[in-house]
Amino acid sequence: MTFLASMLATNLGAERYFRSQGGVCVFEIHEMSNKQCVELLQRAHFGRLGCCREASPYIVPIYFAYEANTIYSFSLAGRKIEWMRDNPNVCLEVEEQGGGKGWNCVIATGKFQELPDIEPWRAQRMHAWSLLQKHNDWWEIGALKPEAMRSEADTSPIYYAINIQTLTGRSARPLEQQ
């Protein structure tokens, strides 16, 4: 029996594999616990936001901050904000690469909530800003738009929250060859 066949026969968690120059490397895939998912969201500050409008998906990179089952971010006016206003059901994908030693991936689904600069949202908006500004590059993606697209109306930052409804994750680790 080959190494791969014996690993797959004895370890049903080994769901995926790929060939490397030295042979076969088998990865074991595990569901991450809620605690592990939260820890990844707390460590990370970059992810991919998915939204949908009229059955068309749209995925964009964002910087974010996580606290207490809520994801905070900001953007200038544009497609992402328009689409989330039309359909507040969104998701965020965050991943961590292990340099050949595996990976972690978390997907949070939830509801978009705009945080305008008015009561009763002002305090939460300021809280979002206070969390985001802890990272040096938090403003880059949300604030960079081609100059030709800018108008007076769309230069004000739009802060928003994603109230998490579901949180799932998977982790992959290579199995050692015997």
XYZ file of C-alpha atoms in Angstrom, residues 88 111-116 121 124 159-163:
14
model
C -27.219 43.862 4.233
C -25.619 41.926 8.715
C -24.211 45.237 7.497
C -25.040 48.236 9.692
C -23.977 51.698 8.577
C -22.683 53.938 11.378
C -23.589 57.500 10.332
C -24.758 55.832 15.982
C -20.366 53.283 17.936
C -18.022 53.625 8.894
C -19.919 50.379 9.221
C -20.310 47.328 11.405
C -21.006 43.724 10.513
C -22.959 42.047 13.284
